[in-house]
PDB file of C-alpha atoms in Angstrom:
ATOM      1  CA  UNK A   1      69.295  93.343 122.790  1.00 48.00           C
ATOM      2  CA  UNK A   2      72.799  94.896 122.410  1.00 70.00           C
ATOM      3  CA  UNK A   3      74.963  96.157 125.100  1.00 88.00           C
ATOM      4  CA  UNK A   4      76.735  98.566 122.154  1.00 84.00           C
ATOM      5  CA  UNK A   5      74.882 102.055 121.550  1.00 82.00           C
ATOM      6  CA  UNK A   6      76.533 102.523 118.342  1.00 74.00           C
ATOM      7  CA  UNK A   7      76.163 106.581 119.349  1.00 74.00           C
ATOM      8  CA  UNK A   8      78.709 105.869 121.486  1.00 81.00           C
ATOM      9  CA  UNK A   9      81.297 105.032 118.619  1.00 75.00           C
ATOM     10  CA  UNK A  10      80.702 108.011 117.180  1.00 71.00           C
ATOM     11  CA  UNK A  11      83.060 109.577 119.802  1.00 78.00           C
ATOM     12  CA  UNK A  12      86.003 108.152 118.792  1.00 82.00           C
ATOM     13  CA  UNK A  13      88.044 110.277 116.657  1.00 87.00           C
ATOM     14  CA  UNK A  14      88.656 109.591 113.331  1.00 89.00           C
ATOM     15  CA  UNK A  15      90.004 111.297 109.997  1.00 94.00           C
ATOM     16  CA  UNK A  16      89.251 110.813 106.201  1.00 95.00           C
ATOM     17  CA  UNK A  17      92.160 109.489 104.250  1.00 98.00           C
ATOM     18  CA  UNK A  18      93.440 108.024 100.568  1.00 98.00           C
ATOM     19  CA  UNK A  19      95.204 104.774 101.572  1.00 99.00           C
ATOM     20  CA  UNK A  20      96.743 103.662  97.936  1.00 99.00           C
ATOM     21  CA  UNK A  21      99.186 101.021  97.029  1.00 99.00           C
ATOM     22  CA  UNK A  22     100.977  99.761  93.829  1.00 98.00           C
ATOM     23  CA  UNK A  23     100.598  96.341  92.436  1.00 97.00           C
ATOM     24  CA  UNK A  24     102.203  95.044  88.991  1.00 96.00           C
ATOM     25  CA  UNK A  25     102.102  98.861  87.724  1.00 95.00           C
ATOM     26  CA  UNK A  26      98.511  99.703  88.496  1.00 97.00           C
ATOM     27  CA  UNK A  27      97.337 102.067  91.369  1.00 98.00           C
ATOM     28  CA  UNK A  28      94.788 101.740  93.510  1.00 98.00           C
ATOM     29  CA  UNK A  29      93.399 103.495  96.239  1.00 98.00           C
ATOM     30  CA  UNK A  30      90.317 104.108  98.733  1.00 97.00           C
ATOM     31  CA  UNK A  31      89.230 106.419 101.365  1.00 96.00           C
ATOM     32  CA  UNK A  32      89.110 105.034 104.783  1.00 96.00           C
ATOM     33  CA  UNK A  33      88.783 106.546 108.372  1.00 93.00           C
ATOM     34  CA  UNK A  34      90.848 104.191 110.113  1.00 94.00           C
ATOM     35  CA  UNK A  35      94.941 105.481 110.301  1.00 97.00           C
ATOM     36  CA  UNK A  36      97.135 105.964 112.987  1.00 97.00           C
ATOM     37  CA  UNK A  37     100.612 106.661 114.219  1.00 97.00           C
ATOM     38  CA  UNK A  38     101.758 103.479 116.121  1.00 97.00           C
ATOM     39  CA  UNK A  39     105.172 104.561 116.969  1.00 95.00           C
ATOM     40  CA  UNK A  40     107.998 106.952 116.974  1.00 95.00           C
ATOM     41  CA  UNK A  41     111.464 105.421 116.756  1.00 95.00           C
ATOM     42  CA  UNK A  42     110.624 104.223 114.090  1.00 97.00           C
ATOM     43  CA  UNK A  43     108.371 106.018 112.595  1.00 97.00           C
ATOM     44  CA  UNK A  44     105.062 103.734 111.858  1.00 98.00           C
ATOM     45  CA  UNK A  45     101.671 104.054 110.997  1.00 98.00           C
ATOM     46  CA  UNK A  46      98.911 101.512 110.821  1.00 99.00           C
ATOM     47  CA  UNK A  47      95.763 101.763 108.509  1.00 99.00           C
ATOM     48  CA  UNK A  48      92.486  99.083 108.547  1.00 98.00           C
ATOM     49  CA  UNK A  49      91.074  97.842 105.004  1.00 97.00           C
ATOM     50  CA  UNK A  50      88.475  95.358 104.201  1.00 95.00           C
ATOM     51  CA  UNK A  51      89.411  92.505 103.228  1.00 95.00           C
ATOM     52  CA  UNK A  52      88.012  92.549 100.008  1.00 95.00           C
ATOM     53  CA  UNK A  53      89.135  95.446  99.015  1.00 96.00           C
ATOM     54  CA  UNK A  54      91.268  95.959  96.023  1.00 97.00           C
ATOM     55  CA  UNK A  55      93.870  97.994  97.827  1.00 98.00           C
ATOM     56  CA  UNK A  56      94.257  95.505 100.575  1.00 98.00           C
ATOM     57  CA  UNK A  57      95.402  93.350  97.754  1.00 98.00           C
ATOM     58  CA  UNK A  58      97.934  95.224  96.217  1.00 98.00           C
ATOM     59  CA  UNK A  59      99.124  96.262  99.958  1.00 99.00           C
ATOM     60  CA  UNK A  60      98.952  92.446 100.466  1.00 98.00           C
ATOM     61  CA  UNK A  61     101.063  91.963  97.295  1.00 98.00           C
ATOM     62  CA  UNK A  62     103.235  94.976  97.175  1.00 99.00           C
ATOM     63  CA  UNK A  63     103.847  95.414 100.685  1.00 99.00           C
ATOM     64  CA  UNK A  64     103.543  98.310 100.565  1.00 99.00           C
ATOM     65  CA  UNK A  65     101.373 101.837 101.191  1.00 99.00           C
ATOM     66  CA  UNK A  66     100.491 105.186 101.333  1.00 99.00           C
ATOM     67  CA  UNK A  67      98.288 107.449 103.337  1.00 99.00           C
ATOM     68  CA  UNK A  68      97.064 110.959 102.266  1.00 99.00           C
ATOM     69  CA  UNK A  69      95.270 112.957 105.085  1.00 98.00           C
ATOM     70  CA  UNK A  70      91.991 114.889 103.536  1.00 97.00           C
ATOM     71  CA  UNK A  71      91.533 118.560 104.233  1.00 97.00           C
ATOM     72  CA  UNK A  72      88.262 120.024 105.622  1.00 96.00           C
ATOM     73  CA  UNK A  73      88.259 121.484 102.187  1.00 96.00           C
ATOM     74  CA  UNK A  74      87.943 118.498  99.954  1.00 96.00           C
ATOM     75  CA  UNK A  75      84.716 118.085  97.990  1.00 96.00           C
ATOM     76  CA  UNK A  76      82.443 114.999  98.067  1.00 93.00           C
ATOM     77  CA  UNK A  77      82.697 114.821  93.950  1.00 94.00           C
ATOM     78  CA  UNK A  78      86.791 114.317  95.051  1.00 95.00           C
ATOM     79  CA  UNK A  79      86.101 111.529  97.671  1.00 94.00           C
ATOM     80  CA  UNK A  80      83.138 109.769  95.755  1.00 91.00           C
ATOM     81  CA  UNK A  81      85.587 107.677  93.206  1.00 92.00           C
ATOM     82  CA  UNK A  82      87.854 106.523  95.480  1.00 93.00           C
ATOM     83  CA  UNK A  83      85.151 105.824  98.244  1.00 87.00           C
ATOM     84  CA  UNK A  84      82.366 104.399  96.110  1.00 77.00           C
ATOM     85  CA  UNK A  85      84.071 102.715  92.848  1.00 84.00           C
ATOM     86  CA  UNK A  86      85.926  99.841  92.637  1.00 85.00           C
ATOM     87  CA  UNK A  87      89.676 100.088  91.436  1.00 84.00           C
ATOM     88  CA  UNK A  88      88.915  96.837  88.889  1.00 90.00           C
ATOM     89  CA  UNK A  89      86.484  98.954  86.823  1.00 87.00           C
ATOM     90  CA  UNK A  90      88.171 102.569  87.277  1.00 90.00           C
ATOM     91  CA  UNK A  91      91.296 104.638  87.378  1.00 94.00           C
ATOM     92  CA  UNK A  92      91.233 106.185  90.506  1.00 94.00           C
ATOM     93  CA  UNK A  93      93.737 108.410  89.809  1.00 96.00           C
ATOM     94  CA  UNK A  94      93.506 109.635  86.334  1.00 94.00           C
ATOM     95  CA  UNK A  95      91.828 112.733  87.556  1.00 92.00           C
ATOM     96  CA  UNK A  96      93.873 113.534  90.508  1.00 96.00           C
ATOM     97  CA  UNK A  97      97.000 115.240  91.115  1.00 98.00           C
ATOM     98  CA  UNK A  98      99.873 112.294  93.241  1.00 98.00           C
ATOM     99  CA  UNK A  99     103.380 112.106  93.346  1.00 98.00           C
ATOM    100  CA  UNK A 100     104.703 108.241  93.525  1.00 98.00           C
ATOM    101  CA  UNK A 101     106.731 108.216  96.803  1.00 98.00           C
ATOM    102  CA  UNK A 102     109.764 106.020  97.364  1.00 98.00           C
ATOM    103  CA  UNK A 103     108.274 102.605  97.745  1.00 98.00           C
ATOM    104  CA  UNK A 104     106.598 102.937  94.259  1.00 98.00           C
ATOM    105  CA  UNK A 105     103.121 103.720  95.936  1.00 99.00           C
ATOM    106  CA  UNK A 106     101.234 106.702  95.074  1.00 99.00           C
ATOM    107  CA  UNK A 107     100.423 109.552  97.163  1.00 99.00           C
ATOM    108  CA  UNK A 108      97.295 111.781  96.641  1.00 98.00           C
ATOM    109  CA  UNK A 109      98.172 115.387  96.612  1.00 98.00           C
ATOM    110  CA  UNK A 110      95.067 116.962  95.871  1.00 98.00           C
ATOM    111  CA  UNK A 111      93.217 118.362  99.106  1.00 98.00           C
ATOM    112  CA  UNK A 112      95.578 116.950 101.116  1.00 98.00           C
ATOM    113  CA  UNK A 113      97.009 117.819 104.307  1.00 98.00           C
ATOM    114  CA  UNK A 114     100.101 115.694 104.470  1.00 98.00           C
ATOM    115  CA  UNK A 115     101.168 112.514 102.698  1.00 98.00           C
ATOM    116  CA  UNK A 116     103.326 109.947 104.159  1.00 98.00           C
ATOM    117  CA  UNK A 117     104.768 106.329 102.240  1.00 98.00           C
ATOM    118  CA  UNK A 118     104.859 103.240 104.120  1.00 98.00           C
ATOM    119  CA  UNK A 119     106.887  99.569 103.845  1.00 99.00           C
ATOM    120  CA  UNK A 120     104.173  97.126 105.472  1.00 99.00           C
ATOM    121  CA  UNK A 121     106.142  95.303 108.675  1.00 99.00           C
ATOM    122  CA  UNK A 122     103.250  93.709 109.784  1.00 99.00           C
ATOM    123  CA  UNK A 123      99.489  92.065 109.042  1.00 99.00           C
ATOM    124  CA  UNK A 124      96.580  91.779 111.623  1.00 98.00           C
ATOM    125  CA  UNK A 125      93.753  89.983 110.372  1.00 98.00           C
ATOM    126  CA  UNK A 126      90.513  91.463 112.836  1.00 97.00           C
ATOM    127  CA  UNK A 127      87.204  89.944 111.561  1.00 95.00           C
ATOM    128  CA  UNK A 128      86.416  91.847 108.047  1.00 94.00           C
ATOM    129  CA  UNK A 129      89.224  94.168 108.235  1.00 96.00           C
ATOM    130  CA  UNK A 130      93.204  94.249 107.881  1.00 98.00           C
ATOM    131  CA  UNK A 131      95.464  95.826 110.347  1.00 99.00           C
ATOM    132  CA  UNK A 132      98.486  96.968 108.277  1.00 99.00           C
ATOM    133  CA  UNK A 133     101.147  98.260 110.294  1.00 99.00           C
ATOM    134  CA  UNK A 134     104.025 100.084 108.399  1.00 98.00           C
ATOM    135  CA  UNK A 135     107.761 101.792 108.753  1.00 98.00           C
ATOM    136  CA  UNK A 136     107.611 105.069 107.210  1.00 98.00           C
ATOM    137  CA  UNK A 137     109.771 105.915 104.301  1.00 98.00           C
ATOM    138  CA  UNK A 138     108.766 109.582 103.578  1.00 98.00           C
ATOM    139  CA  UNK A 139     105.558 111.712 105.194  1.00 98.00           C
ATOM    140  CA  UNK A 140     105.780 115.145 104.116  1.00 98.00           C
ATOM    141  CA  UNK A 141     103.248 118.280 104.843  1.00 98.00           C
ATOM    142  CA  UNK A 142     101.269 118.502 101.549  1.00 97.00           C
ATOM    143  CA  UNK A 143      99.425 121.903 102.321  1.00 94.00           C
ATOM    144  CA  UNK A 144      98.420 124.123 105.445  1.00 95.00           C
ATOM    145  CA  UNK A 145      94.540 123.283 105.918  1.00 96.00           C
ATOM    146  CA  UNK A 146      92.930 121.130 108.618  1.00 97.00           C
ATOM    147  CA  UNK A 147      92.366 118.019 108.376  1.00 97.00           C
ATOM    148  CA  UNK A 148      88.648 116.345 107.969  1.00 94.00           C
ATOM    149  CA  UNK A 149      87.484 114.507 110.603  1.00 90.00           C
ATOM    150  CA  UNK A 150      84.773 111.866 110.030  1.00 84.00           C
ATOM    151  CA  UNK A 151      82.603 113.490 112.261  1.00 82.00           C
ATOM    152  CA  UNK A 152      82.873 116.254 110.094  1.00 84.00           C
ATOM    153  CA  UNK A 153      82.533 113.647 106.962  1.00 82.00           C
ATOM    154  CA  UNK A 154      78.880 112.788 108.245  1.00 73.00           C
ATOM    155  CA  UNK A 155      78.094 116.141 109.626  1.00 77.00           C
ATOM    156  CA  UNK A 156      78.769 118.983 107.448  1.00 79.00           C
ATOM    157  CA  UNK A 157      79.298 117.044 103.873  1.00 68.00           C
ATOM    158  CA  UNK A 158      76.543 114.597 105.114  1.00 68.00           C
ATOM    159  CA  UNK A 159      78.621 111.753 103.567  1.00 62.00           C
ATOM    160  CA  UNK A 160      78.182 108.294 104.131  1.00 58.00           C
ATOM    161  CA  UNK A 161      79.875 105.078 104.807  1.00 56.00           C
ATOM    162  CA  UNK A 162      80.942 102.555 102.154  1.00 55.00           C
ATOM    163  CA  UNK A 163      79.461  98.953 102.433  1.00 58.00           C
ATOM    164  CA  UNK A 164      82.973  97.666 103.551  1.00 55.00           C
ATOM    165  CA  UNK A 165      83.892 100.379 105.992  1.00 50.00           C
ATOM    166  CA  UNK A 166      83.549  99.757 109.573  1.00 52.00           C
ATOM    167  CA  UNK A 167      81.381 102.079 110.201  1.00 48.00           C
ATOM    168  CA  UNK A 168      79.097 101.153 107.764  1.00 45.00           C
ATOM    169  CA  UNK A 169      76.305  99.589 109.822  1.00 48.00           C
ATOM    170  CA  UNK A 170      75.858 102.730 111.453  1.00 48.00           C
ATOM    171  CA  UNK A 171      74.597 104.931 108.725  1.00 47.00           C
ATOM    172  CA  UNK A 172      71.177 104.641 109.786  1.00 52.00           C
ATOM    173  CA  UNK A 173      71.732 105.672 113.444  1.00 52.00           C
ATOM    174  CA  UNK A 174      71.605 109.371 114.043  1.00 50.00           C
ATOM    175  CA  UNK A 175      73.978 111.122 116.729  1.00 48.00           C
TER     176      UNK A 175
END
């Protein structure tokens, strides 16, 4: 029997972002709940992807990202394409309002909070996931909402997780 009450996890704090890069010209991007600020001076953020996701690829590739932070406002019909389709079969953002920021990636602007562009310094592989830590270039406040919280994800839009997020195994545990 397992020590780890996955209930437990559900205490951490997390948000709902767009992490997108560029790669030969084509955009991808996904939502994931896993970004934080790793530093001040410089400025750095880190975000977690699958491994076999498309947009840790073109990260991988490009080296380089972007990270739009959701607001509470944002609905599920928004987050469903670029949290349940795969970039190799659809244009994420064809339907979607982004501005491409210095580094070439492109930055979601719709029912976001703030948007920030990242050069990729480093790469931490952890099991099934990515750790990619990266300088900021630009991060700018995108509009004057609150941000979702993944809590609030499950909760109030009763969303789920993905098949490659890390909190995937959990959807089937109630709080």
């Amino acid at each position: 029997m397992s020590e780890i009450d996955p209930r437990a996890l559900f205490n951490l704090s997390y948000g709902v972002y767009i992490v997108s890069s560029v790669c030969e010209g084509r955009y991808n991007g996904q939502i994931a709940n896993s970004a934080m600020q790793v530093s001040a001076d410089p400025a750095t953020i880190a975000v977690s992807i699958h491994r076999d996701n498309l947009t840790g690829e073109y990260i991988e590739k490009s080296g380089v990202f972007s990270l739009s932070v959701l607001d509470k406002s944002v609905p599920m019909i928004f987050i469903g394409p670029f949290g349940f389709k795969c970039g190799r079969a659809v244009d994420k953002f064809c339907n979607c309002n982004y501005e491409v920021g210095p580094t070439g990636a492109p930055m979601v602007l719709d029912y976001a909070v703030a948007a920030m562009d990242a050069k990729v310094s480093s790469v931490t592989n952890v099991h099934t996931h990515r750790i990619f830590v990266g300088e900021l270039v630009s991060a700018k406040v995108v509009g004057d909402g609150l941000p979702l919280t993944y809590a609030e994800y499950h909760s109030v839009k009763k969303g789920k997780s993905p098949a490659n997020a890390p909190t995937h195994a959990f959807n089937q545990v109630s709080k």
